[in-house]
Amino acid sequence: MYRILKKKKLNPTVTLMEIEAPFVAAKALAGQFIILRADERGERIPLTVAGCNKETGAVTIIFQIVGGATMTLNEKEEGEYIADFVGPLGTPTHVEGLKKVAVVGGGVGCAIAWPVARSLHELGCEVTSIVGFRNKDLVILEDEFKACSDRMFMMTDDGSYGEKGNVCVPLNRLLEAGETFDEVITIGPLIMMKFVAAATKPYNIKTIASMNPIMIDGTGMCGCCRVTVGGQMKFACVDGPDFDAHLIDFDEAMKRSRTYQEFEQKAREKHCNLFKKEVK
Amino acid sequence: MPKFNMNPKKNEMPTQDPLVRNKNFSEVALGYSAETAVDEAKRCLNCKNRPCVAGCPVNVMIPEFIALVAEGKFEEAYQTIAKTSSLPAVCGRVCPQETQCEGKCTRGIKGEPVGIGRLERFVSDYHNVNSTQMPQKPQSNGHKVAVVGSGPAGLTCAGDLAKLGYEVTVFEALHLAGGVLVYGIPEFRLPKAIVEKEVDNLKALGVKVETNMVVGRVFTIEELKTKYGFEAIFLGTGAGLPRFMGIPGEGAKGVFSANEYLTRSNLMKAYESDSETPYFHAKKVAVVGGGNVAMDAARTAKRLGAETVYIVYRRSDAELPARREEIEHAKEEEIIFRLLTNPVAILTDADDNVVGLRCIEMELGEPDASGRRRPIEKKGSEFEMDVDCVIMALGTSPNPLLKKTTAGLETKPRGEIIADETGKTSLEGVYAGGDAVTGAATVILAMGAGKAAAKAMDEYIRAKN
């Protein structure tokens, strides 16, 4: 059992938790993930590590409430326990030696982009952050990004906060103006990462996307996190989750991500109807 | 001496009706009654040269335990098996007896061999129901050892070392101990309560089981030695990495590795009505492969509601690697065998849903390196099967994680850890066994390897001190 040390609502559908897991906290690096189960009957949920504190043994996770399992997790309160918490899994994001990087995050993907931006900043890299959300109410981690960015662009789809448009708008503007980066790191919805990859391709700028596919064990056993990269089958849990965005077959990944859509929809309805629980 | 049973046939194993059981997850085989067990035991000739024992990777004292069954001394029979086997209730259910103990049985020359597996199962179930006595933790010898992976190899190694007085810690990556016994083999073939009971027995011996620990990530092998003071380490990490065919369409929705499909059902209990685990409701399923895992996946798909389930296998019936009993059970459960058939492409619609499987017919040529006749494509024989789900059960390779994170651990090109017959690897004090060394094989071979390694680890530690 793993104790919830802290719980904070970042927006109506995104929650931050700190979980007591000292062995994971001692080892986790930016870009790595954990898998948790809220209770004994629960699904295994993979979540990227948003931060950790080696002294207190706390691991920070940020999750969006999307299905039955994340609803159950969101019902847990500070001081309560979750059943399982395993990690760190996956290969850490490569951050060493980079001098100038654009970190492009979208939606809850910003929760993963933030620790990457922070690691780069701590290593003395010049960080340009471009973060995008659907609207003002969904904005998360703004101050955190500001603190580790040399430049920051805040975008909303409807223009209710920051600049109107998607993350590719400022990215294209910078690239067209002749700006160059050692690397662009992008984390967010598959469709957004696909467009970021398309934007940087003509400029030959190395672009890394962090994939978050369907997963069970996280150790290379189930094979459901397979992603086609450069025509080869890769397992996101052990080979990734970071891959060369110019080589990822995003169209296949988007279709695969909908494998259990119907089931998830039913689970959500069942969860809400049976227990009459609202998303808190 | 009890009267000898001349019947050339084994006593039949009572089973659930095939068309009832293919809709539930309760155990298929129901087990012998005490009366039948005694009757079957009386078929044993008690041969002096004990060929059956030589056929068993953990050398169960077979004639001895069967003689006790014939006398109705079931608990004593169990204690006799338990001297060399740490998972009797498991082995009685999943061992390929026809190629091991029973394959060597003298009674098998004229007629059927003694039902050794069925008797082992009976005796272990008798013990589990009737004995309340838990094993006692032996006096500690003060030495710490680690076991990585809680599958059959790891559990056996841990059990043997604990009985010698070692302080054993087992590290398991998943949230439940048992490895392939819990995520791979279905409930209807191996009830999970049996695995849990075996793990509880180990805990009673003083074995600590740490779940949610991915060694290689959370601790390295080096750290286990230097920082945490484990004097010897056993790697029983299995062969988890699933293989695919490399044919078009494998990334489509509705294509699964058997590992994913079975893990969702077995470990994550997708078949229970209140489970949160998503699973794919398929109507027509093709399972590619002919081993035990393929049979398990096909029979699971049927139980999860698929109307038509095919086994697609490129060789013929005689080459099917699965246990004969599983093949028979699958056929009884209306699984359709498309033999001498090999997939060439998975067909998909515009939204990447599986809509069919294009296959080619095969014929058998000369024997290949495995000694089995090589399947050759019949030109122009391509045809399409109407399916909405394809499950790949083509075997697995060892997980690359430990190799990646452990400097100096030598492996073969496909990832198998290099170890000698005692389990000794290229690293001092590090032993390995089971599928991690051999590639995908059987539960009992893994147990044999765990046993050999436990002995070698004990010798290694005693020589050092």
XYZ file of C-alpha atoms in Angstrom:
745
model
C 0.000 0.000 0.000
C 1.208 3.464 -0.885
C 0.075 6.593 0.947
C -1.271 9.704 -0.762
C 0.734 12.546 0.790
C -0.937 15.348 -1.132
C -3.829 15.878 -3.522
C -4.500 19.019 -5.509
C -7.025 19.742 -8.225
C -5.284 21.513 -11.096
C -8.403 21.969 -13.191
C -11.843 20.313 -13.310
C -10.491 17.136 -14.924
C -6.821 17.085 -13.937
C -5.520 16.164 -10.481
C -2.039 16.194 -8.955
C -1.075 13.654 -6.301
C 2.066 13.001 -4.329
C 2.476 9.343 -3.489
C 4.868 7.972 -0.885
C 7.167 5.597 -2.803
C 10.749 6.184 -1.627
C 12.409 3.542 -3.827
C 10.846 5.076 -6.928
C 11.594 8.625 -5.790
C 15.254 7.706 -5.368
C 15.600 6.625 -8.970
C 13.034 8.282 -11.259
C 14.238 10.669 -13.945
C 12.359 12.991 -16.306
C 10.469 11.092 -18.979
C 10.098 7.907 -16.966
C 6.735 6.589 -15.851
C 5.077 4.557 -13.129
C 2.107 2.191 -13.142
C -0.420 2.294 -10.337
C -3.612 0.596 -9.265
C -5.975 2.597 -7.102
C -7.426 -0.497 -5.424
C -7.358 -4.293 -5.509
C -9.915 -4.483 -8.314
C -8.412 -1.675 -10.344
C -6.864 -1.341 -13.740
C -3.135 -0.727 -14.108
C -2.746 2.941 -15.019
C 0.547 4.153 -16.561
C 1.428 7.742 -15.647
C 4.548 9.737 -16.311
C 6.450 10.948 -13.251
C 5.949 14.693 -12.871
C 8.523 15.043 -10.113
C 10.014 13.405 -7.073
C 11.535 14.303 -3.755
C 14.358 12.026 -2.648
C 14.189 13.335 0.953
C 10.485 12.764 1.555
C 10.171 9.808 -0.816
C 7.272 11.503 -2.608
C 6.564 10.924 -6.280
C 4.339 13.461 -8.034
C 1.835 12.284 -10.621
C -0.661 14.310 -12.604
C -3.603 12.579 -14.225
C -6.652 13.348 -16.267
C -9.940 11.738 -15.324
C -10.854 9.806 -18.448
C -12.308 6.423 -17.483
C -13.507 4.288 -14.608
C -10.025 3.634 -13.224
C -8.972 7.292 -13.094
C -12.342 8.165 -11.520
C -11.654 5.646 -8.754
C -8.191 7.110 -8.261
C -9.603 10.618 -8.098
C -11.958 9.573 -5.289
C -8.987 8.830 -3.020
C -8.061 11.568 -0.561
C -4.904 12.720 1.211
C -3.825 10.220 3.863
C -5.559 7.329 2.100
C -3.700 4.557 0.316
C -3.534 3.172 -3.186
C -2.915 -0.546 -3.758
C 0.051 -0.600 -6.109
C 2.720 1.739 -7.400
C 5.592 0.444 -9.520
C 8.466 2.221 -11.239
C 10.420 3.906 -12.513
C 9.711 2.395 -15.929
C 10.843 3.306 -19.418
C 13.960 5.048 -20.630
C 14.572 8.570 -19.267
C 14.329 11.498 -21.672
C 17.734 12.405 -23.011
C 18.488 15.875 -21.606
C 22.263 16.043 -21.215
C 24.386 18.155 -23.487
C 21.516 20.090 -25.078
C 21.987 23.867 -25.355
C 18.732 25.110 -26.828
C 15.475 23.207 -26.794
C 11.805 23.888 -27.495
C 9.446 21.948 -25.227
C 5.985 21.710 -26.760
C 3.219 20.442 -24.486
C -0.494 20.050 -25.002
C -3.253 19.550 -22.439
C -2.445 17.081 -19.685
C 0.746 16.274 -21.656
C 2.108 19.447 -20.082
C 2.348 17.477 -16.848
C 5.008 15.389 -18.550
C 6.569 18.251 -20.469
C 7.114 20.257 -17.314
C 9.652 17.930 -15.615
C 11.513 17.691 -18.923
C 11.649 21.487 -19.213
C 12.754 21.696 -15.589
C 15.546 19.140 -16.053
C 16.820 20.966 -19.126
C 16.709 24.299 -17.293
C 18.634 22.875 -14.338
C 21.321 21.672 -16.755
C 21.709 25.196 -18.121
C 19.864 24.642 -21.381
C 17.963 27.529 -22.978
C 14.320 26.454 -22.824
C 11.483 27.722 -25.008
C 8.172 26.403 -23.727
C 5.090 26.292 -25.890
C 2.030 25.058 -24.037
C -1.482 24.687 -25.379
C -4.899 24.030 -23.842
C -8.485 23.938 -25.084
C -9.513 26.914 -22.949
C -8.592 29.016 -19.921
C -10.238 26.683 -17.403
C -8.005 23.805 -18.444
C -4.685 25.633 -18.073
C -2.306 23.849 -15.701
C 1.240 24.436 -14.406
C 1.596 27.936 -15.835
C 3.803 29.244 -13.010
C 5.849 26.067 -13.007
C 6.615 26.423 -16.706
C 7.448 30.110 -16.315
C 9.964 29.274 -13.617
C 11.985 27.003 -15.875
C 11.582 28.663 -19.266
C 13.626 31.390 -20.934
C 10.646 32.086 -23.167
C 7.100 30.865 -22.917
C 4.118 30.837 -25.247
C 0.662 30.185 -23.781
C -1.911 29.081 -26.338
C -5.637 28.284 -26.089
C -7.800 26.889 -28.858
C -10.551 29.446 -28.222
C -8.322 32.379 -27.314
C -9.806 32.618 -23.803
C -6.275 32.870 -22.389
C -2.891 33.677 -23.888
C -2.793 33.592 -27.654
C -5.532 31.982 -29.779
C -4.451 28.970 -31.790
C -2.622 25.686 -31.395
C 0.982 25.101 -30.387
C 2.161 24.932 -33.995
C 1.351 28.628 -34.503
C 4.244 30.033 -32.437
C 6.466 27.085 -33.352
C 6.046 27.766 -37.075
C 6.552 31.480 -36.479
C 9.869 30.838 -34.731
C 11.036 28.355 -37.342
C 10.049 30.634 -40.219
C 11.960 33.489 -38.579
C 15.064 31.321 -38.792
C 15.160 30.243 -35.186
C 16.834 26.901 -34.654
C 16.915 24.347 -31.832
C 19.142 21.424 -30.891
C 15.958 19.516 -30.292
C 12.206 19.892 -30.062
C 10.550 17.727 -27.419
C 6.804 17.302 -27.722
C 4.311 15.705 -25.366
C 0.572 15.796 -25.737
C -2.279 14.423 -27.839
C -1.130 12.230 -30.736
C -2.623 14.578 -33.326
C -0.709 17.522 -31.853
C 2.593 15.616 -31.806
C 1.995 14.578 -35.396
C 1.673 18.218 -36.440
C 4.679 19.315 -34.392
C 6.715 16.612 -36.151
C 5.436 17.820 -39.520
C 6.396 21.400 -38.625
C 10.004 20.612 -37.691
C 10.643 18.072 -40.454
C 11.399 20.590 -43.239
C 13.969 22.232 -40.956
C 15.599 18.948 -40.075
C 15.351 19.650 -36.368
C 15.585 16.513 -34.253
C 12.177 16.021 -32.675
C 11.296 13.684 -29.858
C 7.745 12.643 -29.006
C 6.763 10.978 -25.747
C 4.206 8.251 -26.449
C 1.531 7.200 -23.990
C -0.072 4.136 -25.532
C -2.270 1.439 -24.002
C -0.171 -0.609 -21.610
C -0.547 -3.350 -19.011
C 2.646 -4.553 -17.375
C 5.132 -1.885 -18.464
C 8.043 -4.327 -18.595
C 7.833 -5.555 -22.206
C 5.542 -8.502 -21.604
C 2.128 -7.685 -23.042
C 3.123 -6.033 -26.310
C 0.059 -3.795 -26.431
C 2.151 -0.618 -26.274
C 3.694 -1.405 -29.651
C 4.393 1.582 -31.871
C 5.717 1.513 -35.416
C 8.873 3.651 -35.590
C 10.770 3.838 -38.861
C 8.901 0.760 -40.076
C 9.961 -1.290 -37.047
C 7.820 -2.489 -34.176
C 8.907 -0.916 -30.875
C 7.494 -1.349 -27.377
C 6.940 2.037 -25.740
C 7.399 0.614 -22.235
C 10.963 -0.641 -22.717
C 12.205 0.995 -25.955
C 10.505 4.314 -25.172
C 8.339 6.104 -24.275
C 10.435 8.677 -26.230
C 10.885 8.121 -29.964
C 12.048 10.088 -32.986
C 8.848 11.918 -33.933
C 9.804 12.030 -37.599
C 9.760 8.212 -37.712
C 6.617 7.449 -35.671
C 3.552 6.146 -37.514
C 1.128 8.525 -35.764
C -1.874 7.479 -37.838
C -1.543 3.878 -36.683
C -0.958 5.001 -33.091
C -4.120 7.122 -33.170
C -6.226 4.233 -34.403
C -4.696 1.825 -31.892
C -5.411 4.242 -29.052
C -9.114 3.739 -29.775
C -9.026 -0.061 -29.327
C -10.955 -0.005 -26.069
C -12.919 3.182 -26.690
C -16.281 1.435 -26.645
C -15.428 -0.404 -23.440
C -14.186 2.807 -21.773
C -17.382 4.615 -22.719
C -19.474 1.880 -21.115
C -17.231 1.825 -18.043
C -17.646 5.559 -17.608
C -21.421 5.335 -17.860
C -21.525 2.381 -15.489
C -19.303 4.149 -12.998
C -21.371 7.327 -13.013
C -24.798 5.706 -13.120
C -24.212 2.986 -10.580
C -22.630 5.055 -7.892
C -24.104 8.413 -8.783
C -20.704 9.874 -8.398
C -19.713 13.123 -9.940
C -16.163 13.915 -10.901
C -14.957 15.848 -7.862
C 0.261 -55.448 -0.865
C -2.861 -54.105 -2.617
C -4.183 -56.027 -5.581
C -2.626 -55.073 -8.944
C -4.834 -53.357 -11.562
C -4.430 -54.981 -15.012
C -6.533 -52.439 -16.916
C -4.496 -51.255 -19.955
C -6.256 -47.876 -19.859
C -5.876 -45.005 -17.422
C -8.828 -44.116 -15.264
C -10.640 -41.334 -17.085
C -10.345 -37.831 -15.686
C -13.829 -36.471 -14.979
C -14.318 -33.121 -16.689
C -16.994 -30.456 -17.050
C -19.151 -30.955 -20.140
C -17.333 -29.259 -23.053
C -20.268 -27.130 -24.152
C -20.935 -25.973 -20.619
C -17.318 -25.300 -19.715
C -16.590 -23.296 -22.860
C -18.817 -20.621 -21.348
C -17.310 -20.510 -17.855
C -13.895 -20.087 -16.249
C -14.179 -22.903 -13.685
C -11.626 -25.667 -13.859
C -12.078 -28.061 -16.782
C -10.762 -31.213 -15.117
C -12.511 -32.104 -11.880
C -9.917 -34.458 -10.386
C -9.963 -38.101 -9.302
C -12.003 -39.297 -6.351
C -10.081 -41.142 -3.598
C -11.462 -44.398 -4.921
C -10.338 -43.756 -8.497
C -6.930 -42.572 -7.305
C -6.350 -45.797 -5.373
C -7.492 -47.815 -8.382
C -5.177 -45.915 -10.730
C -2.255 -46.199 -8.302
C -2.634 -49.964 -8.392
C -1.705 -49.902 -12.080
C 1.891 -48.960 -11.179
C 4.370 -51.833 -11.559
C 6.829 -50.223 -9.125
C 9.663 -50.907 -11.621
C 13.101 -51.358 -10.104
C 14.822 -49.096 -12.636
C 12.243 -46.254 -12.108
C 12.193 -44.879 -15.681
C 9.499 -42.324 -14.733
C 11.758 -40.635 -12.155
C 14.463 -40.147 -14.781
C 11.823 -38.480 -16.972
C 10.999 -35.877 -14.316
C 13.049 -32.643 -14.274
C 12.714 -32.414 -10.488
C 12.982 -36.195 -9.885
C 9.772 -36.682 -7.960
C 9.899 -40.082 -6.199
C 7.084 -41.367 -8.347
C 6.835 -45.115 -7.557
C 7.157 -44.344 -3.846
C 4.351 -41.785 -3.775
C 2.113 -43.957 -5.960
C 2.628 -46.945 -3.641
C 1.435 -44.760 -0.745
C -1.641 -43.702 -2.747
C -2.438 -47.368 -3.409
C -2.417 -47.890 0.365
C -4.674 -44.870 0.881
C -1.886 -42.932 2.635
C -2.537 -39.687 0.766
C -0.857 -37.217 3.124
C 2.278 -39.366 3.255
C 2.189 -39.507 -0.545
C 2.085 -35.701 -0.613
C 5.038 -35.425 1.754
C 6.976 -37.767 -0.543
C 6.349 -35.532 -3.571
C 7.059 -32.376 -1.578
C 10.569 -33.606 -0.776
C 11.675 -32.720 -4.314
C 8.892 -30.592 -5.817
C 7.831 -27.237 -4.448
C 4.687 -26.849 -6.599
C 2.972 -30.260 -6.812
C -0.589 -28.980 -7.289
C 0.659 -26.878 -10.200
C 2.709 -29.638 -11.854
C -0.113 -32.164 -11.607
C -2.108 -29.776 -13.786
C 0.275 -28.229 -16.284
C 3.252 -30.579 -16.813
C 3.536 -32.232 -20.244
C 3.506 -35.677 -18.593
C 3.212 -37.475 -21.927
C 6.748 -36.465 -22.862
C 8.181 -36.783 -19.330
C 7.306 -39.232 -16.549
C 4.380 -40.897 -18.326
C 6.323 -41.004 -21.586
C 8.824 -43.311 -19.844
C 6.261 -45.466 -17.985
C 6.589 -49.216 -18.597
C 2.809 -49.598 -18.638
C 2.810 -47.283 -21.657
C 4.554 -49.875 -23.832
C 1.411 -52.008 -24.035
C -1.503 -49.721 -23.278
C -1.657 -46.408 -21.490
C 0.885 -45.246 -18.916
C -0.087 -44.783 -15.283
C -1.861 -41.415 -14.825
C 1.042 -39.983 -12.841
C 0.015 -36.350 -13.373
C -3.557 -37.070 -12.316
C -2.350 -38.844 -9.186
C 0.019 -35.997 -8.352
C -2.870 -33.590 -8.715
C -5.143 -35.730 -6.544
C -2.560 -36.018 -3.774
C -1.796 -32.266 -3.737
C -5.462 -31.313 -3.735
C -6.062 -33.782 -0.910
C -3.278 -32.138 1.054
C -4.536 -28.617 0.319
C -8.026 -29.474 1.543
C -7.168 -31.686 4.494
C -3.927 -30.402 5.918
C -4.029 -27.282 8.019
C -0.390 -27.566 8.888
C 1.687 -24.749 7.424
C 5.399 -25.311 6.853
C 7.636 -24.008 9.637
C 10.291 -21.362 9.093
C 13.633 -23.120 9.519
C 16.414 -21.755 11.729
C 18.067 -18.873 9.843
C 21.644 -19.368 8.686
C 22.073 -15.584 8.539
C 22.751 -15.364 4.824
C 20.682 -13.185 2.483
C 19.774 -14.197 -1.068
C 17.571 -12.511 -3.674
C 15.337 -14.064 -6.288
C 14.231 -11.904 -9.203
C 10.909 -13.023 -10.659
C 8.229 -15.077 -8.925
C 7.377 -17.557 -11.671
C 7.951 -21.300 -11.371
C 11.774 -21.005 -11.498
C 11.921 -18.245 -8.898
C 9.400 -19.836 -6.529
C 11.210 -23.177 -6.646
C 14.605 -21.594 -6.080
C 13.228 -19.475 -3.218
C 11.570 -22.492 -1.590
C 14.676 -24.654 -1.716
C 16.908 -21.900 -0.340
C 14.439 -21.039 2.429
C 14.353 -24.687 3.504
C 18.164 -24.521 3.847
C 17.794 -21.580 6.220
C 18.527 -18.672 3.885
C 16.817 -15.299 4.286
C 15.158 -15.132 0.859
C 13.585 -12.061 -0.749
C 11.662 -12.487 -4.001
C 11.236 -9.396 -6.201
C 8.240 -9.386 -8.554
C 7.488 -6.693 -11.167
C 3.726 -7.208 -11.209
C 1.327 -6.612 -8.328
C 0.840 -10.338 -7.743
C 3.323 -13.197 -7.304
C 3.286 -16.233 -9.597
C 4.619 -15.002 -12.937
C 3.238 -16.965 -15.862
C 1.181 -19.058 -13.437
C -0.984 -15.996 -12.745
C -0.763 -13.874 -15.894
C -0.479 -16.612 -18.522
C -2.172 -19.880 -17.610
C -5.949 -19.454 -17.380
C -8.091 -20.092 -14.328
C -9.892 -22.984 -16.067
C -6.603 -24.858 -16.326
C -4.877 -23.699 -13.156
C -7.070 -22.052 -10.508
C -5.311 -19.012 -9.068
C -6.229 -20.064 -5.526
C -3.761 -22.937 -5.979
C -0.943 -20.586 -6.945
C -1.790 -18.323 -4.021
C -1.653 -21.296 -1.671
C 1.822 -22.243 -2.969
C 3.017 -18.665 -2.475
C 1.558 -18.648 1.060
C 3.488 -21.843 1.798
C 6.700 -20.074 0.778
C 5.852 -17.109 2.979
C 5.338 -19.508 5.880
C 8.887 -20.735 5.216
C 10.022 -17.144 5.771
C 10.336 -16.031 2.146
C 9.664 -12.292 1.722
C 7.779 -11.418 -1.468
C 8.210 -7.824 -2.658
C 5.734 -7.070 -5.444
C 5.838 -3.946 -7.664
C 9.636 -4.129 -7.914
C 11.147 -4.019 -11.377
C 14.742 -5.064 -10.797
C 16.952 -3.336 -13.334
C 15.011 -0.110 -12.824
C 14.310 0.347 -9.116
C 17.462 -1.534 -8.070
C 20.278 -2.787 -10.248
C 21.786 -6.239 -9.733
C 24.918 -4.493 -8.487
C 22.926 -2.584 -5.872
C 21.252 -5.761 -4.660
C 24.732 -7.144 -4.014
C 26.589 -4.154 -2.624
C 23.945 -1.850 -1.167
C 21.448 -4.403 0.109
C 23.850 -7.214 0.977
C 22.421 -10.139 -0.984
C 25.200 -12.728 -1.244
C 23.774 -14.515 -4.255
C 21.046 -13.607 -6.728
C 18.840 -15.819 -8.883
C 17.369 -14.378 -12.087
C 14.130 -16.089 -13.021
C 12.753 -13.301 -15.151
C 11.123 -15.517 -17.747
C 10.587 -14.983 -21.422
C 8.036 -12.252 -21.522
C 8.686 -10.419 -24.771
C 6.061 -11.484 -27.318
C 6.967 -12.165 -30.939
C 4.971 -10.990 -33.908
C 5.089 -12.259 -37.496
C 6.135 -9.087 -39.266
C 3.174 -9.283 -41.668
C 1.052 -6.297 -42.806
C -1.723 -5.241 -40.453
C -0.167 -6.262 -37.134
C -0.658 -2.749 -35.771
C -4.410 -2.857 -36.405
C -7.119 -2.667 -33.765
C -8.085 -6.212 -32.842
C -4.574 -7.682 -33.120
C -3.163 -8.818 -29.797
C -0.231 -10.747 -28.462
C -1.448 -13.800 -26.572
C 0.291 -12.262 -23.551
C -1.885 -9.167 -23.681
C -5.050 -11.134 -24.299
C -4.368 -13.630 -21.522
C -3.045 -11.059 -19.042
C -6.220 -9.012 -19.338
C -8.281 -12.088 -18.587
C -6.083 -13.937 -16.068
C -4.168 -11.358 -14.058
C -6.611 -8.489 -14.539
C -9.752 -10.643 -14.267
C -11.452 -9.117 -17.318
C -13.807 -12.090 -17.356
C -15.385 -11.134 -14.047
C -18.469 -8.984 -14.466
C -17.340 -6.221 -12.109
C -13.828 -5.904 -13.530
C -12.606 -2.499 -14.666
C -10.206 -4.092 -17.149
C -11.090 -3.358 -20.752
C -11.197 -6.245 -23.157
C -12.024 -6.566 -26.789
C -15.357 -8.207 -27.607
C -14.577 -10.245 -30.699
C -17.000 -12.464 -32.593
C -14.618 -14.380 -34.850
C -11.105 -14.942 -33.584
C -8.026 -16.451 -35.211
C -5.248 -17.535 -32.847
C -1.950 -18.000 -34.664
C 0.282 -20.727 -33.184
C -0.001 -24.278 -31.898
C 1.471 -24.305 -28.414
C -0.151 -24.335 -24.988
C -0.398 -20.541 -25.031
C -2.301 -20.668 -28.334
C -4.733 -23.217 -26.861
C -5.167 -21.063 -23.742
C -5.859 -17.947 -25.833
C -8.343 -19.738 -28.107
C -10.241 -21.284 -25.218
C -10.266 -17.954 -23.360
C -11.675 -16.177 -26.442
C -14.460 -18.758 -26.622
C -15.269 -18.239 -22.964
C -15.299 -14.465 -23.395
C -18.100 -14.871 -25.910
C -16.529 -15.331 -29.364
C -18.783 -17.383 -31.623
C -16.085 -18.845 -33.855
C -12.504 -19.434 -32.780
C -9.787 -20.818 -35.032
C -6.322 -22.142 -34.309
C -4.174 -21.294 -37.321
C -1.006 -23.398 -37.397
C 1.483 -23.865 -40.203
C 2.351 -27.515 -39.557
C 0.087 -30.536 -39.055
C -1.659 -32.013 -36.036
C 1.302 -34.269 -35.166
C 3.619 -31.253 -34.790
C 1.325 -29.190 -32.539
C 3.603 -28.388 -29.581
C 0.777 -28.124 -27.040
C 0.022 -30.833 -24.477
C -2.170 -33.467 -26.081
C -4.834 -33.038 -23.410
C -5.123 -29.295 -24.148
C -5.529 -29.998 -27.870
C -8.268 -32.547 -27.166
C -9.986 -30.213 -24.738
C -9.846 -27.368 -27.250
C -11.391 -29.519 -29.966
C -14.167 -30.639 -27.616
C -14.862 -26.985 -26.871
C -15.506 -26.353 -30.575
C -12.247 -24.611 -31.365
C -11.698 -25.066 -35.114
C -8.214 -26.166 -36.195
C -6.953 -24.736 -39.495
C -3.749 -26.744 -39.817
C -1.095 -26.435 -42.541
C -2.163 -22.811 -42.806
C -0.006 -19.734 -42.408
C -1.130 -16.065 -42.260
C 0.375 -13.696 -44.821
C -1.569 -10.496 -44.061
C -4.132 -9.116 -41.647
C -6.886 -7.362 -43.563
C -8.268 -4.091 -42.208
C -10.968 -1.550 -42.999
C -10.498 2.207 -43.369
C -10.539 2.682 -39.597
C -7.920 -0.043 -39.076
C -10.327 -2.628 -37.652
C -9.480 -6.245 -38.429
C -11.840 -7.608 -41.093
C -10.034 -10.754 -42.173
C -6.895 -12.841 -42.259
C -5.264 -13.768 -45.552
C -3.579 -17.154 -45.295
C -1.701 -19.562 -47.495
C -1.882 -23.351 -47.374
C 1.255 -25.245 -46.449
C 2.614 -28.715 -46.999
C 5.316 -30.551 -45.088
C 8.760 -31.039 -46.587
C 11.985 -32.487 -45.177
C 12.699 -32.274 -41.426
C 14.311 -28.983 -40.337
C 16.750 -28.177 -37.523
C 14.037 -28.830 -34.920
C 13.543 -32.336 -36.332
C 10.002 -31.464 -37.383
C 9.052 -31.478 -41.052
C 9.511 -28.046 -42.558
C 6.302 -26.344 -43.718
C 6.439 -25.111 -47.326
C 3.979 -22.721 -48.962
C 1.664 -24.140 -51.636
C 1.834 -21.692 -54.535
C -1.431 -19.998 -55.447
C -3.309 -21.397 -52.456
C -4.029 -18.082 -50.739
C -7.433 -17.623 -49.183
C -9.157 -15.315 -46.744
C -10.633 -16.093 -43.350
C -13.476 -13.962 -42.023
C -12.301 -12.805 -38.566
C -12.458 -9.605 -36.506
C -9.630 -10.418 -34.108
C -6.179 -11.986 -34.476
C -4.158 -13.209 -31.495
C -0.467 -13.936 -32.025
C 0.790 -16.882 -29.943
C 4.149 -17.397 -31.631
C 6.368 -17.722 -28.615
C 8.253 -15.206 -26.536
C 11.821 -14.018 -26.010
C 13.494 -13.073 -22.727
C 12.873 -9.536 -21.584
C 15.800 -7.262 -22.522
C 15.622 -5.109 -19.386
C 18.176 -6.896 -17.195
C 20.607 -7.276 -20.066
C 20.320 -3.550 -20.770
C 20.835 -2.493 -17.155
C 23.384 -5.075 -15.964
C 26.958 -4.607 -17.165
C 28.760 -7.890 -17.747
C 25.678 -10.128 -17.881
C 26.257 -12.192 -21.009
C 23.331 -13.157 -23.214
C 22.712 -14.907 -26.527
C 21.657 -12.901 -29.600
C 17.963 -13.459 -28.895
C 18.417 -12.308 -25.319
C 18.647 -15.584 -23.403
C 20.928 -15.244 -20.371
C 23.966 -17.499 -20.717
C 24.153 -19.912 -17.776
C 25.661 -23.359 -17.213
C 23.661 -26.363 -15.988
C 23.911 -25.129 -12.382
C 22.556 -21.734 -13.418
C 25.903 -19.922 -13.044
C 26.059 -16.778 -15.225
C 28.970 -14.591 -16.341
C 28.609 -12.540 -13.136
C 29.916 -13.789 -9.806
C 27.174 -14.823 -7.427
C 24.491 -14.352 -10.069
C 22.544 -17.410 -11.207
C 19.738 -17.749 -13.724
C 17.235 -20.329 -14.868
C 13.911 -20.985 -16.530
C 12.675 -19.295 -19.677
C 15.121 -16.406 -19.140
C 17.872 -18.907 -20.018
C 16.145 -21.403 -22.326
C 13.613 -19.184 -24.092
C 9.955 -20.120 -23.779
C 9.668 -23.667 -22.363
C 7.655 -25.394 -19.651
C 6.835 -24.783 -16.007
C 8.553 -27.985 -14.910
C 11.816 -27.273 -16.760
C 11.882 -23.863 -15.099
C 11.353 -25.541 -11.734
C 14.196 -27.945 -12.454
C 16.460 -24.998 -13.233
C 15.395 -23.156 -10.080
C 16.223 -26.252 -8.066
C 19.660 -26.726 -9.628
C 20.477 -23.057 -9.073
C 19.399 -23.183 -5.414
C 21.855 -26.023 -4.849
C 24.658 -24.165 -6.642
C 23.941 -20.935 -4.761
C 24.087 -22.779 -1.458
C 27.437 -24.322 -2.406
C 28.753 -20.948 -3.589
C 27.850 -19.185 -0.333
C 29.167 -22.008 1.842
C 32.472 -22.077 -0.044
C 32.896 -18.334 0.531
C 32.243 -18.429 4.267
